[in-house]
Amino acid sequence: MEQALPGRCVFCLAPMPGKHPWCETCFTELPWNLPACPVCAEPQPGAETGRRCGHCLRRPPQFDRARVPLRYEAEMAGLVQRFKFDASPRAGRVLLELLVAGLSPADRRWPEALVPVPLHPRRARERGFDQARWLATRLGRYLGCPSVLAQRTRDTRTQRGLDRGERRSNLRGAFRISAGLPRRVVLVDDVMTTGATLDALAVACRQAGVEEVQAWAVARTPADRH
């Protein structure tokens, strides 16, 4: 993706008359995640709106529902990669605005705290950047609610190349939360692939006494790209 210039659309570089970092045409043509499973937000092309996917019918996740407005493909993939691996603040701001744009007013009022998906300290040192914490901190300022940090207790092997069951096993018991949590929390990440990481973090939240958990991410990876 091209580097955006000030006052120009981050996607096509056209002049921007509005307050957002995109033009209306590019915003409309983004890969919006509709329809999607209302529980885990897995894309469901051709399915009825509001229909649960087969995975959630067989084994519901520990979070109650997910809010993931876009699919991880096309322009979104490039934007996420610039944010995650190049630590681009410009890309991060665009992703944050897109996440907020995909939330309803009721969604925005719902959380009492945000819990970003934590990196293991070794990986955080190596990368020098924690993308989920970056998003959660700024989202919390916008929503007016605090962020609570979880700990990653094990440096799990990469999730790449693992199927859904292997991802769950890899992350079992990988998170701990020692700080007190309110009744309703939102888990925050940049990309949701199978949902295994957010599911494992939701387990830690439930063990810490949380009653209701939602998972929010900017983009969801389609099932055929896991």
Short mmCIF file of C-alpha atoms in Angstrom, two decimals:
data_model
loop_
_atom_site.label_atom_id
_atom_site.label_comp_id
_atom_site.label_asym_id
_atom_site.label_seq_id
_atom_site.Cartn_x
_atom_site.Cartn_y
_atom_site.Cartn_z
CA MET A 1 0.00 0.00 0.00
CA GLU A 2 1.26 3.49 -0.80
CA GLN A 3 2.32 5.86 1.93
CA ALA A 4 -0.49 8.32 2.54
CA LEU A 5 0.19 12.04 2.40
CA PRO A 6 -1.32 14.60 4.79
CA GLY A 7 -4.81 15.56 3.67
CA ARG A 8 -5.09 12.59 1.33
CA CYS A 9 -6.85 9.23 1.50
CA VAL A 10 -4.67 6.55 3.10
CA PHE A 11 -5.79 4.07 0.42
CA CYS A 12 -5.95 5.95 -2.91
CA LEU A 13 -4.23 9.28 -2.09
CA ALA A 14 -7.24 11.28 -3.30
CA PRO A 15 -7.84 14.61 -1.52
CA MET A 16 -9.97 14.15 1.62
CA PRO A 17 -12.74 16.68 2.18
CA GLY A 18 -13.86 15.05 5.46
CA LYS A 19 -12.35 14.48 8.90
CA HIS A 20 -11.48 10.80 8.36
CA PRO A 21 -8.22 9.55 6.78
CA TRP A 22 -10.06 7.94 3.86
CA CYS A 23 -12.33 8.96 1.02
CA GLU A 24 -15.93 7.78 0.87
CA THR A 25 -15.31 5.58 -2.17
CA CYS A 26 -12.47 3.63 -0.54
CA PHE A 27 -14.38 3.37 2.75
CA THR A 28 -17.39 1.86 0.97
CA GLU A 29 -15.22 -0.59 -0.99
CA LEU A 30 -13.30 -1.93 2.02
CA PRO A 31 -13.80 -5.68 2.74
CA TRP A 32 -16.52 -5.30 5.36
CA ASN A 33 -17.16 -8.43 7.38
CA LEU A 34 -20.80 -8.97 6.44
CA PRO A 35 -22.49 -11.32 6.95
CA ALA A 36 -20.59 -12.86 9.83
CA CYS A 37 -21.25 -15.19 12.75
CA PRO A 38 -22.72 -13.06 15.57
CA VAL A 39 -20.67 -14.96 18.18
CA CYS A 40 -17.16 -15.31 16.72
CA ALA A 41 -17.43 -12.95 13.69
CA GLU A 42 -16.21 -15.60 11.24
CA PRO A 43 -17.12 -14.45 7.71
CA GLN A 44 -20.10 -16.35 6.32
CA PRO A 45 -20.51 -15.47 2.63
CA GLY A 46 -24.04 -16.20 1.48
CA ALA A 47 -25.36 -17.05 4.96
CA GLU A 48 -28.34 -15.44 6.64
CA THR A 49 -27.54 -12.43 8.80
CA GLY A 50 -27.39 -13.43 12.47
CA ARG A 51 -26.78 -17.12 11.82
CA ARG A 52 -24.22 -18.84 14.05
CA CYS A 53 -21.37 -20.67 12.36
CA GLY A 54 -20.88 -24.42 12.78
CA HIS A 55 -17.90 -23.97 15.10
CA CYS A 56 -19.92 -21.87 17.55
CA LEU A 57 -22.81 -24.33 17.45
CA ARG A 58 -20.46 -27.23 18.28
CA ARG A 59 -18.13 -25.48 20.72
CA PRO A 60 -19.08 -21.92 21.70
CA PRO A 61 -16.13 -19.72 22.72
CA GLN A 62 -15.72 -18.36 26.22
CA PHE A 63 -16.51 -14.83 25.03
CA ASP A 64 -20.17 -13.98 24.48
CA ARG A 65 -19.85 -12.25 21.13
CA ALA A 66 -17.31 -10.60 18.85
CA ARG A 67 -17.23 -7.27 17.05
CA VAL A 68 -14.86 -7.42 14.07
CA PRO A 69 -15.95 -5.01 11.33
CA LEU A 70 -13.60 -5.96 8.48
CA ARG A 71 -12.02 -8.98 6.81
CA TYR A 72 -8.26 -9.45 6.78
CA GLU A 73 -7.70 -9.19 3.03
CA ALA A 74 -6.92 -6.69 0.28
CA GLU A 75 -6.20 -3.18 1.63
CA MET A 76 -6.75 -4.29 5.21
CA ALA A 77 -3.96 -6.86 5.12
CA GLY A 78 -1.43 -4.26 4.01
CA LEU A 79 -2.60 -1.77 6.60
CA VAL A 80 -2.39 -4.30 9.45
CA GLN A 81 1.08 -5.45 8.39
CA ARG A 82 2.40 -1.89 8.37
CA PHE A 83 1.00 -1.38 11.85
CA LYS A 84 2.04 -4.71 13.34
CA PHE A 85 5.50 -5.20 11.86
CA ASP A 86 6.61 -1.64 11.00
CA ALA A 87 4.98 0.01 14.05
CA SER A 88 3.42 2.66 11.80
CA PRO A 89 1.42 5.11 13.96
CA ARG A 90 -0.39 6.34 10.85
CA ALA A 91 -1.60 2.81 10.07
CA GLY A 92 -2.54 2.33 13.73
CA ARG A 93 -4.66 5.47 13.79
CA VAL A 94 -6.51 4.37 10.66
CA LEU A 95 -7.16 0.91 12.11
CA LEU A 96 -8.42 2.44 15.35
CA GLU A 97 -10.80 4.74 13.47
CA LEU A 98 -12.07 1.84 11.37
CA LEU A 99 -12.74 -0.21 14.49
CA VAL A 100 -14.67 2.65 16.07
CA ALA A 101 -16.59 3.21 12.82
CA GLY A 102 -17.72 -0.42 12.93
CA LEU A 103 -19.15 -0.16 16.46
CA SER A 104 -22.70 0.88 17.25
CA PRO A 105 -23.42 3.52 19.93
CA ALA A 106 -24.58 0.69 22.22
CA ASP A 107 -21.29 -1.16 21.64
CA ARG A 108 -19.31 1.91 22.59
CA ARG A 109 -21.16 2.29 25.88
CA TRP A 110 -20.93 -1.41 26.80
CA PRO A 111 -17.42 -2.08 28.17
CA GLU A 112 -16.36 -1.31 31.72
CA ALA A 113 -12.73 -2.20 30.96
CA LEU A 114 -10.56 -3.22 28.02
CA VAL A 115 -8.09 -6.12 28.16
CA PRO A 116 -5.55 -6.19 25.30
CA VAL A 117 -4.16 -9.54 24.19
CA PRO A 118 -0.67 -9.54 25.75
CA LEU A 119 2.58 -10.45 24.09
CA HIS A 120 5.07 -12.55 26.02
CA PRO A 121 7.72 -10.18 27.50
CA ARG A 122 10.46 -11.74 25.35
CA ARG A 123 8.52 -11.16 22.16
CA ALA A 124 7.58 -7.65 23.24
CA ARG A 125 11.27 -6.86 23.75
CA GLU A 126 12.21 -8.34 20.39
CA ARG A 127 9.50 -6.49 18.50
CA GLY A 128 9.66 -3.32 20.55
CA PHE A 129 5.95 -2.80 19.99
CA ASP A 130 2.76 -4.27 21.44
CA GLN A 131 0.04 -3.62 18.88
CA ALA A 132 -2.96 -4.78 20.97
CA ARG A 133 -1.91 -2.66 23.95
CA TRP A 134 -1.42 0.34 21.64
CA LEU A 135 -4.95 -0.05 20.27
CA ALA A 136 -6.55 -0.68 23.67
CA THR A 137 -4.90 2.34 25.30
CA ARG A 138 -6.18 4.73 22.64
CA LEU A 139 -9.56 3.06 22.35
CA GLY A 140 -9.95 3.36 26.12
CA ARG A 141 -9.31 7.10 25.95
CA TYR A 142 -11.98 7.45 23.30
CA LEU A 143 -14.53 5.30 25.18
CA GLY A 144 -13.65 6.64 28.61
CA CYS A 145 -12.87 3.26 30.18
CA PRO A 146 -9.62 1.83 31.62
CA SER A 147 -7.33 -0.83 30.23
CA VAL A 148 -6.38 -3.78 32.43
CA LEU A 149 -3.27 -5.74 31.54
CA ALA A 150 -3.14 -9.53 31.50
CA GLN A 151 0.06 -11.56 31.73
CA ARG A 152 1.19 -14.13 29.21
CA THR A 153 2.54 -16.91 31.39
CA ARG A 154 4.02 -19.06 28.63
CA ASP A 155 5.96 -18.14 25.50
CA THR A 156 3.81 -20.28 23.22
CA ARG A 157 5.01 -21.36 19.80
CA THR A 158 3.70 -19.42 16.84
CA GLN A 159 0.11 -20.08 15.82
CA ARG A 160 0.98 -20.02 12.13
CA GLY A 161 0.34 -23.32 10.42
CA LEU A 162 -1.75 -24.71 13.30
CA ASP A 163 -5.35 -25.77 12.85
CA ARG A 164 -8.16 -24.64 15.15
CA GLY A 165 -7.73 -27.47 17.69
CA GLU A 166 -3.94 -27.12 17.78
CA ARG A 167 -4.27 -23.39 18.37
CA ARG A 168 -6.54 -23.99 21.37
CA SER A 169 -4.16 -26.56 22.85
CA ASN A 170 -1.17 -24.29 22.26
CA LEU A 171 -2.79 -21.47 24.26
CA ARG A 172 -4.36 -23.46 27.10
CA GLY A 173 -3.44 -21.80 30.39
CA ALA A 174 -1.28 -19.18 28.64
CA PHE A 175 -2.86 -16.12 30.30
CA ARG A 176 -3.35 -14.86 33.84
CA ILE A 177 -5.03 -11.75 35.21
CA SER A 178 -4.09 -10.65 38.72
CA ALA A 179 -5.76 -7.22 38.72
CA GLY A 180 -9.39 -6.84 39.69
CA LEU A 181 -11.83 -6.75 36.81
CA PRO A 182 -15.33 -5.28 36.49
CA ARG A 183 -18.40 -7.25 35.44
CA ARG A 184 -18.15 -6.47 31.70
CA VAL A 185 -14.87 -6.46 29.75
CA VAL A 186 -13.83 -6.28 26.11
CA LEU A 187 -10.79 -8.15 24.82
CA VAL A 188 -8.84 -6.20 22.19
CA ASP A 189 -6.60 -7.39 19.35
CA ASP A 190 -5.72 -6.20 15.87
CA VAL A 191 -6.57 -9.39 13.94
CA MET A 192 -8.72 -12.38 14.84
CA THR A 193 -7.84 -15.59 12.99
CA THR A 194 -9.67 -18.58 14.49
CA GLY A 195 -10.44 -16.81 17.78
CA ALA A 196 -8.33 -19.26 19.82
CA THR A 197 -6.18 -16.54 21.42
CA LEU A 198 -9.18 -14.44 22.42
CA ASP A 199 -10.94 -17.58 23.66
CA ALA A 200 -7.99 -18.44 25.93
CA LEU A 201 -7.86 -14.89 27.27
CA ALA A 202 -11.63 -15.02 27.89
CA VAL A 203 -11.08 -18.13 30.03
CA ALA A 204 -8.63 -16.17 32.20
CA CYS A 205 -11.17 -13.34 32.51
CA ARG A 206 -13.91 -15.77 33.57
CA GLN A 207 -11.56 -17.25 36.17
CA ALA A 208 -10.98 -13.72 37.47
CA GLY A 209 -14.73 -13.29 38.03
CA VAL A 210 -15.85 -11.48 34.87
CA GLU A 211 -19.50 -12.15 34.02
CA GLU A 212 -19.70 -10.89 30.42
CA VAL A 213 -16.91 -10.86 27.83
CA GLN A 214 -16.79 -9.52 24.30
CA ALA A 215 -13.94 -9.79 21.79
CA TRP A 216 -13.14 -6.84 19.53
CA ALA A 217 -10.64 -6.75 16.69
CA VAL A 218 -10.25 -4.70 13.55
CA ALA A 219 -10.13 -7.55 11.03
CA ARG A 220 -11.11 -11.23 10.83
CA THR A 221 -9.23 -13.78 8.74
CA PRO A 222 -11.57 -15.75 6.42
CA ALA A 223 -11.69 -19.49 7.16
CA ASP A 224 -10.00 -20.44 3.87
CA ARG A 225 -6.93 -18.37 4.85
CA HIS A 226 -6.34 -19.80 8.36
#
